[in-house]
XYZ file of C-alpha atoms in Angstrom:
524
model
C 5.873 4.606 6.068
C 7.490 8.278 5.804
C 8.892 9.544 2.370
C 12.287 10.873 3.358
C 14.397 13.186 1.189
C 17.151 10.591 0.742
C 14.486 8.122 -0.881
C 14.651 6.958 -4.533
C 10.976 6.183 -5.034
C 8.387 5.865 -7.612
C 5.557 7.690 -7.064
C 2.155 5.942 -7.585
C -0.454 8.835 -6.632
C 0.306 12.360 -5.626
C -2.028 14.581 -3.475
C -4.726 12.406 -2.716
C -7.734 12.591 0.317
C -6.792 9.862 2.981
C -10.065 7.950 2.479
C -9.314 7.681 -1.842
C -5.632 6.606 -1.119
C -3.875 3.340 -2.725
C -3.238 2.499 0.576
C -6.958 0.994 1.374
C -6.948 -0.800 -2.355
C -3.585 -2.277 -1.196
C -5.245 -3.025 2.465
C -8.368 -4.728 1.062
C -5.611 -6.348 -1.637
C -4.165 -7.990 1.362
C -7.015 -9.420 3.225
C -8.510 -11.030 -0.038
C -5.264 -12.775 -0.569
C -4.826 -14.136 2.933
C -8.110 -14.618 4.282
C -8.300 -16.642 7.395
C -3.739 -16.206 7.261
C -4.061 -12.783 8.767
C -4.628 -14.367 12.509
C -3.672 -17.454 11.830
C -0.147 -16.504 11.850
C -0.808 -13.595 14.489
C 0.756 -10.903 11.597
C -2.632 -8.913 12.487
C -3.367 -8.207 16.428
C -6.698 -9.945 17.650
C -6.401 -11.455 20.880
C -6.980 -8.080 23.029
C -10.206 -8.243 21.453
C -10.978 -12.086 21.008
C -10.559 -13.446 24.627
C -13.279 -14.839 27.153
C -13.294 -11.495 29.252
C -14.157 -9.573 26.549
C -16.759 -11.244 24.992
C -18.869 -11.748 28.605
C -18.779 -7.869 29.379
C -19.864 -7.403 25.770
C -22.822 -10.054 25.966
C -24.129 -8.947 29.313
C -23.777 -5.553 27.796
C -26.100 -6.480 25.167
C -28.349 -8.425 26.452
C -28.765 -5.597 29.027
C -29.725 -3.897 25.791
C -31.910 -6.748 24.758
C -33.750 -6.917 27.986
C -34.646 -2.720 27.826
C -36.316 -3.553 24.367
C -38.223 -6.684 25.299
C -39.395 -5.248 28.493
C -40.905 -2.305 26.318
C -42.583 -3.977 23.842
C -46.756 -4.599 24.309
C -46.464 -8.164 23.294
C -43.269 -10.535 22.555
C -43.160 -10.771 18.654
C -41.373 -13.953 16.863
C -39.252 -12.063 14.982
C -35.663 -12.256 16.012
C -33.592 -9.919 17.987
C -30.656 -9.061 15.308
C -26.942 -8.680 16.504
C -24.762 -7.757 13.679
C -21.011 -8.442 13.986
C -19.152 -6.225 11.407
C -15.211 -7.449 10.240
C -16.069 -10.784 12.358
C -12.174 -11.812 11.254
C -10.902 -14.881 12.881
C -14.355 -15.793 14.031
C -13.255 -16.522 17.641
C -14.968 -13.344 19.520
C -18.406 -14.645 17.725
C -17.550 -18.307 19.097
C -16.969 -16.933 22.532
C -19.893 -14.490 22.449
C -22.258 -17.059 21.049
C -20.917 -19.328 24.146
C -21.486 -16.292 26.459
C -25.012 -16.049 25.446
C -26.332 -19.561 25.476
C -25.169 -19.587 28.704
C -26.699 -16.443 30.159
C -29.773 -16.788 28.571
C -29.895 -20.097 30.173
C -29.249 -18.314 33.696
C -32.044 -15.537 33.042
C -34.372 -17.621 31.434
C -34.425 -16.250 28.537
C -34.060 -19.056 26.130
C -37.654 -18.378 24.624
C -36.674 -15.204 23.345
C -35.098 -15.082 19.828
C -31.689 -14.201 18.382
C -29.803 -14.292 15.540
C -26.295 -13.214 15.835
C -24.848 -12.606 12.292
C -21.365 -12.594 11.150
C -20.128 -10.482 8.660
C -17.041 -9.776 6.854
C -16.327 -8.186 3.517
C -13.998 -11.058 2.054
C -16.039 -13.964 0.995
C -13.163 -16.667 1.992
C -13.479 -15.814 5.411
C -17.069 -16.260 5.264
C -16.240 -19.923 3.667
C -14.172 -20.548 6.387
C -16.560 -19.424 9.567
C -19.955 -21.534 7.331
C -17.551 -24.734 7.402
C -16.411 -24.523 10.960
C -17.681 -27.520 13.490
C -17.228 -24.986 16.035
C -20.164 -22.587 14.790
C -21.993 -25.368 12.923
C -24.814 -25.932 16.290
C -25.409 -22.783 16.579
C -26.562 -22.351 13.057
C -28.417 -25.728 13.573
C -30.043 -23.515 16.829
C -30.848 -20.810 14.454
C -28.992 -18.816 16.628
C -26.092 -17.944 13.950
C -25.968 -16.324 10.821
C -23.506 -15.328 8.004
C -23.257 -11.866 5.672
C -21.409 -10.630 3.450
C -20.755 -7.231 4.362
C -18.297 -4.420 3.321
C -18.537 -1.160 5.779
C -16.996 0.690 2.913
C -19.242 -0.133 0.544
C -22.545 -1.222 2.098
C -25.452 -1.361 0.368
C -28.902 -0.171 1.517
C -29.892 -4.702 1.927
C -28.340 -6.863 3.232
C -28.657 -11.007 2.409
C -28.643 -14.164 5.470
C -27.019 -16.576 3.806
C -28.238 -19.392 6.047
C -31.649 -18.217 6.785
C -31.919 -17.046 2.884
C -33.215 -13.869 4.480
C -33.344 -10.438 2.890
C -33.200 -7.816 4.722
C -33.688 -4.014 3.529
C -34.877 -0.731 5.003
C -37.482 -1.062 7.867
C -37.519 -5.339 7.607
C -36.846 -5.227 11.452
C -39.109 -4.576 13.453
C -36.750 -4.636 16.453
C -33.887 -2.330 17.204
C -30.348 -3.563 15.429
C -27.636 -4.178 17.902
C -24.177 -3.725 15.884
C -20.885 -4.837 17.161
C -17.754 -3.532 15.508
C -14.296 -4.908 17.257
C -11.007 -3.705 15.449
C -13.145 -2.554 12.854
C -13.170 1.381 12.311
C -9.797 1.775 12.822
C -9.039 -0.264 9.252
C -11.909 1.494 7.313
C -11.054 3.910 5.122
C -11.138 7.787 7.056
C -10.267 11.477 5.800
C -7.847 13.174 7.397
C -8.328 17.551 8.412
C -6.002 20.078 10.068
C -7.168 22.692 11.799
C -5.527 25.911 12.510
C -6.649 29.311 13.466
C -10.047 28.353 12.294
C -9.452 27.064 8.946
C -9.971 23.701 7.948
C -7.430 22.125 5.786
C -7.822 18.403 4.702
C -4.709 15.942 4.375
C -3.608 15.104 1.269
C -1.186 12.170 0.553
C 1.316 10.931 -1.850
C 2.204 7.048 -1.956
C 5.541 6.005 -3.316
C 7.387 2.796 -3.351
C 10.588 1.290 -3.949
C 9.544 -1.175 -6.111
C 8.498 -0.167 -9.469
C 5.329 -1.626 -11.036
C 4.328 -3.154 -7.434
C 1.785 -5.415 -7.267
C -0.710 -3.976 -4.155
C -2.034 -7.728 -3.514
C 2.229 -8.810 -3.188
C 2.614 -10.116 0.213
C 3.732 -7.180 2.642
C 3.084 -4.701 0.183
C 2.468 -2.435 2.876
C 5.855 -2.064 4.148
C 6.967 -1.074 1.211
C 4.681 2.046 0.406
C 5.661 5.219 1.859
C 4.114 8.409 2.562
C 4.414 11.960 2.592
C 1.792 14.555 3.570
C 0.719 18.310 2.342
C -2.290 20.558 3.233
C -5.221 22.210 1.404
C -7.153 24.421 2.458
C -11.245 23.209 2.220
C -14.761 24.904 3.658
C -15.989 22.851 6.144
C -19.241 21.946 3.926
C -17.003 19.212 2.305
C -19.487 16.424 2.569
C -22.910 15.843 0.435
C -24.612 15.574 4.099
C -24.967 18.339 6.043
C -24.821 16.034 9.252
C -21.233 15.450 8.359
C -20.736 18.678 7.673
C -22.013 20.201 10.845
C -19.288 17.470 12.419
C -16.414 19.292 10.252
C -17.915 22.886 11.660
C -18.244 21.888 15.263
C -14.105 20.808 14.898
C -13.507 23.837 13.133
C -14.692 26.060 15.697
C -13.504 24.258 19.203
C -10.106 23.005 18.099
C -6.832 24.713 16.846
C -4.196 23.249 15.944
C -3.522 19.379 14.924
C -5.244 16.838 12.781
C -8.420 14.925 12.899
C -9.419 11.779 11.395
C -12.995 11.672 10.222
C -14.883 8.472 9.869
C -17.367 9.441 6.949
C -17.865 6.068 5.114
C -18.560 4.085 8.717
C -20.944 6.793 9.582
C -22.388 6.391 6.318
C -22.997 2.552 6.829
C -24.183 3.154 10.670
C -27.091 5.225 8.588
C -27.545 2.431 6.046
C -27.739 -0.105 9.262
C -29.815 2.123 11.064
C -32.439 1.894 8.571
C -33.152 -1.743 8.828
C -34.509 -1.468 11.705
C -36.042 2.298 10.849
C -33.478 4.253 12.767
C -33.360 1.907 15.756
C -29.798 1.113 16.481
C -27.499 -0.097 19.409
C -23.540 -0.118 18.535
C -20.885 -1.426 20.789
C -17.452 -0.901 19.328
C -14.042 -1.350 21.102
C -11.022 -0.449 19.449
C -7.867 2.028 19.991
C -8.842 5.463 19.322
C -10.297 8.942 21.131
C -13.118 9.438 22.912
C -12.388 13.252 23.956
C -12.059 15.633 22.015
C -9.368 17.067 24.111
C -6.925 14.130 22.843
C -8.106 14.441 19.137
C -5.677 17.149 17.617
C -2.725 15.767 19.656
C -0.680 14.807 16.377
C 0.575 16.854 13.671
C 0.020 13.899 11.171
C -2.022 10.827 11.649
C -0.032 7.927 12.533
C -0.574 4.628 10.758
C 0.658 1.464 12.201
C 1.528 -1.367 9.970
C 0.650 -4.903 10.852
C 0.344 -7.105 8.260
C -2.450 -4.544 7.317
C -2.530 -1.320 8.910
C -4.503 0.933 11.086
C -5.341 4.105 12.279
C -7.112 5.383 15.698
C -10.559 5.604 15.864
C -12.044 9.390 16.667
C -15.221 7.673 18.572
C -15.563 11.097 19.484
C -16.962 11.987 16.102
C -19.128 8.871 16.370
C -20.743 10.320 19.596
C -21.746 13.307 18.273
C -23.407 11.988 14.916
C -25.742 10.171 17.224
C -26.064 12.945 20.004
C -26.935 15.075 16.630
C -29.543 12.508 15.525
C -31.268 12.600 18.861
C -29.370 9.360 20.251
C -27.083 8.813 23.313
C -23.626 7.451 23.904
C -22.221 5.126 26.902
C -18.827 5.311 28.012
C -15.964 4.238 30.775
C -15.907 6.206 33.736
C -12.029 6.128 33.082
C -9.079 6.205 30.847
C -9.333 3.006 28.835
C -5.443 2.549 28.179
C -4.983 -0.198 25.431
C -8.815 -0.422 24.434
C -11.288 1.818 24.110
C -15.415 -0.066 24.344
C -17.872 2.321 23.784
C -21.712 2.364 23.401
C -24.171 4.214 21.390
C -27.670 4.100 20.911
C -30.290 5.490 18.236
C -34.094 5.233 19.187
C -33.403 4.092 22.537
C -36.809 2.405 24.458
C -39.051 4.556 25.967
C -38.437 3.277 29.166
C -34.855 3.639 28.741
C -32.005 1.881 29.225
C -31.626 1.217 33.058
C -30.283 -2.389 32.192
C -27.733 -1.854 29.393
C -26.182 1.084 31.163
C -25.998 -1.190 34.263
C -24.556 -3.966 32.461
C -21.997 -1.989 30.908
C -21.267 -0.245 34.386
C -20.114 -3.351 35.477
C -18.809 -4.751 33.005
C -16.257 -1.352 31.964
C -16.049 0.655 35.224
C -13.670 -0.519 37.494
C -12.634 -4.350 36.562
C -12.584 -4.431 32.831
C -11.225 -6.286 30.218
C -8.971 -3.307 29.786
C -7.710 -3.467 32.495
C -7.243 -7.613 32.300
C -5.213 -7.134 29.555
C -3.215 -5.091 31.146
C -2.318 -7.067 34.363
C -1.858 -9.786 32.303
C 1.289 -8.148 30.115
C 2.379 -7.682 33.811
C 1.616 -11.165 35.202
C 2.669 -13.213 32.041
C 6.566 -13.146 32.444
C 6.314 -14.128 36.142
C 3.763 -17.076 36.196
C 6.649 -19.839 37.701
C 6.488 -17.168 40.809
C 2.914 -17.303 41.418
C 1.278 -20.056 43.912
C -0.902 -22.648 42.409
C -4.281 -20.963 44.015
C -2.956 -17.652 42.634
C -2.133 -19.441 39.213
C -5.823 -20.936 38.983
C -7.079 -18.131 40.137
C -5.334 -16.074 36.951
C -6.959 -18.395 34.544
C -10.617 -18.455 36.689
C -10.458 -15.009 36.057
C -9.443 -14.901 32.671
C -12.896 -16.420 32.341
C -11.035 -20.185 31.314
C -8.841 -18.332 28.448
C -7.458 -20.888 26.789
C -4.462 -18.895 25.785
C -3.891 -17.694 28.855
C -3.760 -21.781 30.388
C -1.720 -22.597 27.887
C 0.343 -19.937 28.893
C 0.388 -20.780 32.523
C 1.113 -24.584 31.568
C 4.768 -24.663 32.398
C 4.584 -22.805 35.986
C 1.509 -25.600 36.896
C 3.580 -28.707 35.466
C 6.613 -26.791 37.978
C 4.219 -27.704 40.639
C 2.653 -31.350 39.724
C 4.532 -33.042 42.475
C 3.328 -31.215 44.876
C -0.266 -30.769 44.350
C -3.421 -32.223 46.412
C -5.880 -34.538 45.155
C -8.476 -31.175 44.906
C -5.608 -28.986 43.226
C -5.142 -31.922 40.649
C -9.349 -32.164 39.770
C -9.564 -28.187 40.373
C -6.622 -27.841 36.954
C -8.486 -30.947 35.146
C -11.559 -29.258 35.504
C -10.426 -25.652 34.274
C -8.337 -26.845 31.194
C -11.669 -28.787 30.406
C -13.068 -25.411 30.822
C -10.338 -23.701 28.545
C -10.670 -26.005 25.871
C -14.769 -25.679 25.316
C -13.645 -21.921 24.815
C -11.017 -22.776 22.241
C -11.876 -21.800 18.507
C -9.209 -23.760 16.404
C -7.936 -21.569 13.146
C -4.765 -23.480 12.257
C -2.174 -21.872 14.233
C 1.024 -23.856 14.949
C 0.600 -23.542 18.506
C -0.762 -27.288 19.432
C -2.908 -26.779 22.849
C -4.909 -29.881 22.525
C -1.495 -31.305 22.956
C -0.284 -29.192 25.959
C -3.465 -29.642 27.522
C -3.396 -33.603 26.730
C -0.022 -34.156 28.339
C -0.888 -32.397 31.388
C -4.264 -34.437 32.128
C -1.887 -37.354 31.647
C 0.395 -36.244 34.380
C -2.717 -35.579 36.220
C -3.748 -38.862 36.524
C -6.583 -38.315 33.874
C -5.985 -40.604 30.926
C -9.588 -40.411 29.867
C -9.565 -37.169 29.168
C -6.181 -36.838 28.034
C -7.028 -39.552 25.672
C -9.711 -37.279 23.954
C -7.595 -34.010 23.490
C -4.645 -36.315 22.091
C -7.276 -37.734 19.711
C -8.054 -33.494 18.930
C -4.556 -33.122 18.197
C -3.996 -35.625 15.977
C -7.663 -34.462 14.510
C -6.017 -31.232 14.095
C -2.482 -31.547 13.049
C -2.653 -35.000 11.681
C -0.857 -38.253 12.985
C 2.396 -36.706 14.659
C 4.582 -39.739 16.142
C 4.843 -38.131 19.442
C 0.777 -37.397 19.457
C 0.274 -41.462 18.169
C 2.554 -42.602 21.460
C 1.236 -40.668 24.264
C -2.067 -41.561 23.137
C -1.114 -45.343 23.194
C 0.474 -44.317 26.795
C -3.246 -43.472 27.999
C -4.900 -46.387 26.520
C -2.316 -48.860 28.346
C -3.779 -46.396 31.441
C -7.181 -47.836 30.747
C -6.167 -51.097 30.031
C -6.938 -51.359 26.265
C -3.985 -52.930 25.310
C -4.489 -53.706 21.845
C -5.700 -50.277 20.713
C -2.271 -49.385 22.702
C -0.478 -51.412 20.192
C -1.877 -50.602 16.966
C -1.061 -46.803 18.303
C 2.252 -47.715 19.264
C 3.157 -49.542 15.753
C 1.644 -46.580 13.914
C 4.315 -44.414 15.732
C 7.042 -46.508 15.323
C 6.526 -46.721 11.333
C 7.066 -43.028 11.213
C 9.628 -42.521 14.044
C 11.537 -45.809 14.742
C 13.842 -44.150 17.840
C 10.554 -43.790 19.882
C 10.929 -47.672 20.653
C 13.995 -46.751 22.798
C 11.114 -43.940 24.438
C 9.334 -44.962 27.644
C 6.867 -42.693 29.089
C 5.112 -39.371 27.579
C 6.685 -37.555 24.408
C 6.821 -33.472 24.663
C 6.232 -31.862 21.560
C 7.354 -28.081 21.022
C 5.672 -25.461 19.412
């Protein structure tokens, strides 16, 4: 997105502060016009924070949290323990956390004690999308699950359940408010500072494009904007609130040298959050970014990466300090966290502490992590026909039933189908039943109701291929291939005439498939 000196460009601002730049109208632009499109397509990444693994170290990190409050309290209240999911996106890390939960409360029993997770985005279609899904729809019926419409860039001081028809504004909880924030910050609107020699300069940025009189909500408008950079020299009481300020200072006096991003507006809606719940706040947050600020001033120019939207890294370190400053405390990895960075942070912690959260997250991020899943996984995934079947099902047992990561691992297991023992064949039934209860369907092409369908079949478990086929063709309508191998598995349990009708339904839209004997693969 660099202005070079060879470009022929039309300038649409000159000289502006990172955080008032076109480049966040145009980025707001785009996720209005595509909604749900952004991940359905995969044009913006999600799946490093939208798997199985993640969301269990994150839910036994907050119920940890959970457990430190209730435990402190003189007498269990019926109000609701509130866990606020900013930029909830796809909606697939709230389906697998909500999963997650119901189950572990079940295990501690603590099913008497009330939730209500809330999801929140800023774009209203993607709230329209998440309300209508049969996915979420028992746990709203639970009164487990909530929906909000919530911009971090522009949050007001209340904030409206639209299920519940609840309004909440500054002290209406009387619990603490646990926020979770996953590929959030780093697409929120930041100002950008150099520091040298003790002066503070901030960033200032001129956007120019090829295409004169561009349309910001034009599909990849985006990769058509480039930028060049220039410095001004500020005082380091830039902000209307001292805290901030005293953030700025504290840079300005340790560093020298490089540029820092500065989250002001998502400190400004922690604040705003905070006071729901009258300063009582627990956020969890994983995203790419800096926790040290060592690693802070390490570029000359902050680097924006363009996916479909774009993003910048997080400076968590910033966010530690605004709560250390407000008498709060942080939680952090013992270690490098390579390709994610999941951090804690806590305002008005319990009086007795928070021996259980820390624990949980001790487990949960030191040593074995998601992080470090993901990782072994990028390693793993090109070499799955190499692995053994026990080290196969072990992959995907670990994965915590991914479905992604089965459907992934389908080919190498089908290698093997010959070969496998009456266990091995229930021990794969059993986890792609597994995978698919964790599946949260948002129209990609990729058909794994199918893949996971044709495998029971070769299994030797028509029944429950029979039911994913039926998902398929739920899903991505009456496909020929889908309407014969589902007429294969009800010849399997001898309901002939059902076979039939199938059969002649497939044959009206793909005659050839009478010359067919046997299960149909279907690509894609």
């Amino acid at each position: 997105m660099t202005i070079g000196a060879e470009d022929s460009l039309t300038t649409l601002e000159t000289n502006k502060p990172l955080s008032e730049s076109v480049l966040w109208r145009a980025q707001r632009s785009y996720f209005e016009r595509v909604g749900i499109d952004a991940w359905r397509d995969a044009t913006v990444p999600h799946y490093v924070t939208c798997n199985p693994t993640l969301a269990h170290a994150m839910a036994q990190v907050v119920l940890g949290f959970l457990r430190d409050c209730h435990a402190g309290e003189a007498r269990a209240g019926s109000e609701p323990f509130h866990v606020l999911e900013l930029g909830a996106g796809s909606g697939r890390f709230a389906f697998l956390f909500l999963r997650v939960l119901a189950e572990l409360r079940e295990v501690m029993g603590w099913s008497h004690v009330p939730i209500r997770y809330v999801m929140s985005d800023f774009t209203e279609s993607n709230l329209r999308f998440w309300r209508a899904h049969p996915a979420l729809r028992p746990f709203v019926t639970a009164g487990l699950l909530d929906f909000a419409l919530v911009d971090v860039e522009r949050m007001d001081s209340t904030l409206e359940l639209l299920e519940s028809k609840t309004m909440l504004g500054a002290g209406s909880l009387g619990r603490p408010l646990t926020v979770i924030a996953n590929y959030v910050f780093d697409g929120v609107a930041q100002d950008a500072f150099f520091i040298e020699k003790g002066q503070l300069s901030e960033c200032l940025f001129t956007v120019a494009t090829e295409t004169p009189e561009l349309d910001l909500s034009a599909a990849n408008v985006l990769t058509r904007l480039r930028l060049a950079s220039s410095r001004r020299a500020v005082h380091p009481d830039y902000y209307p609130e001292p805290e901030l300020n005293g953030l700025l200072r504290g840079y300005t006096d340790r560093l020298d040298g490089g540029s820092v991003l500065f989250p002001a507006p998502a400190l400004r809606c922690l604040e705003k959050l905070s006071a729901l719940a009258s300063g009582s706040l627990f956020l969890l947050s994983a995203d790419k970014g800096h926790l040290d600020e060592a690693s802070l001033a390490l570029e000359v120019d902050p680097q924006v990466t363009v996916h479909g939207s774009f993003s910048l890294p997080v400076n968590y370190h910033a966010f530690q300090q605004w709560f250390l400053r407000k008498g709060g405390e942080h939680i952090c990895a013992d270690h490098r966290q390579s390709s994610l960075v999941v951090a804690a942070f806590i305002l008005g912690a319990p009086a007795r502490g928070m021996p259980e959260a820390r624990l949980a997250y001790h487990l949960a991020f030191n040593g074995p992590s998601p992080d470090g899943f993901f990782r072994l996984r990028q390693g793993l995934e090109a070499h799955y026909e190499m692995l053994e079947f026990e080290q196969l099902l072990a992959h995907v047992r670990l994965s915590r039933y991914d479905a992604r990561i089965l459907g992934d691992c389908l080919p190498a297991f089908s290698q093997k189908m010959t070969t496998l023992s009456a266990q091995e064949r229930v021990a794969l039934a059993q986890a792609i039943g597994r995978a698919w209860a964790n599946y949260f369907h948002i129209g990609e092409s990729r058909d794994l109701a199918f893949a996971f369908a044709a495998c029971l079949y070769q299994l030797g478990e028509p029944a429950s291929a029979l039911a994913l086929f039926e998902e398929s063709l739920a899903l991505y309508g009456e496909d020929p291939r889908t309407l014969w191998n589902l007429a294969m598995c009800l010849f399997a349990l001898g309901r002939s005439e059902d076979a039939a009708r199938s059969l002649v339904k497939a044959g009206e839209s793909f005659p050839l498939l009478h010359a067919h004997i046997g299960l149909l693969p279907k690509s894609g």
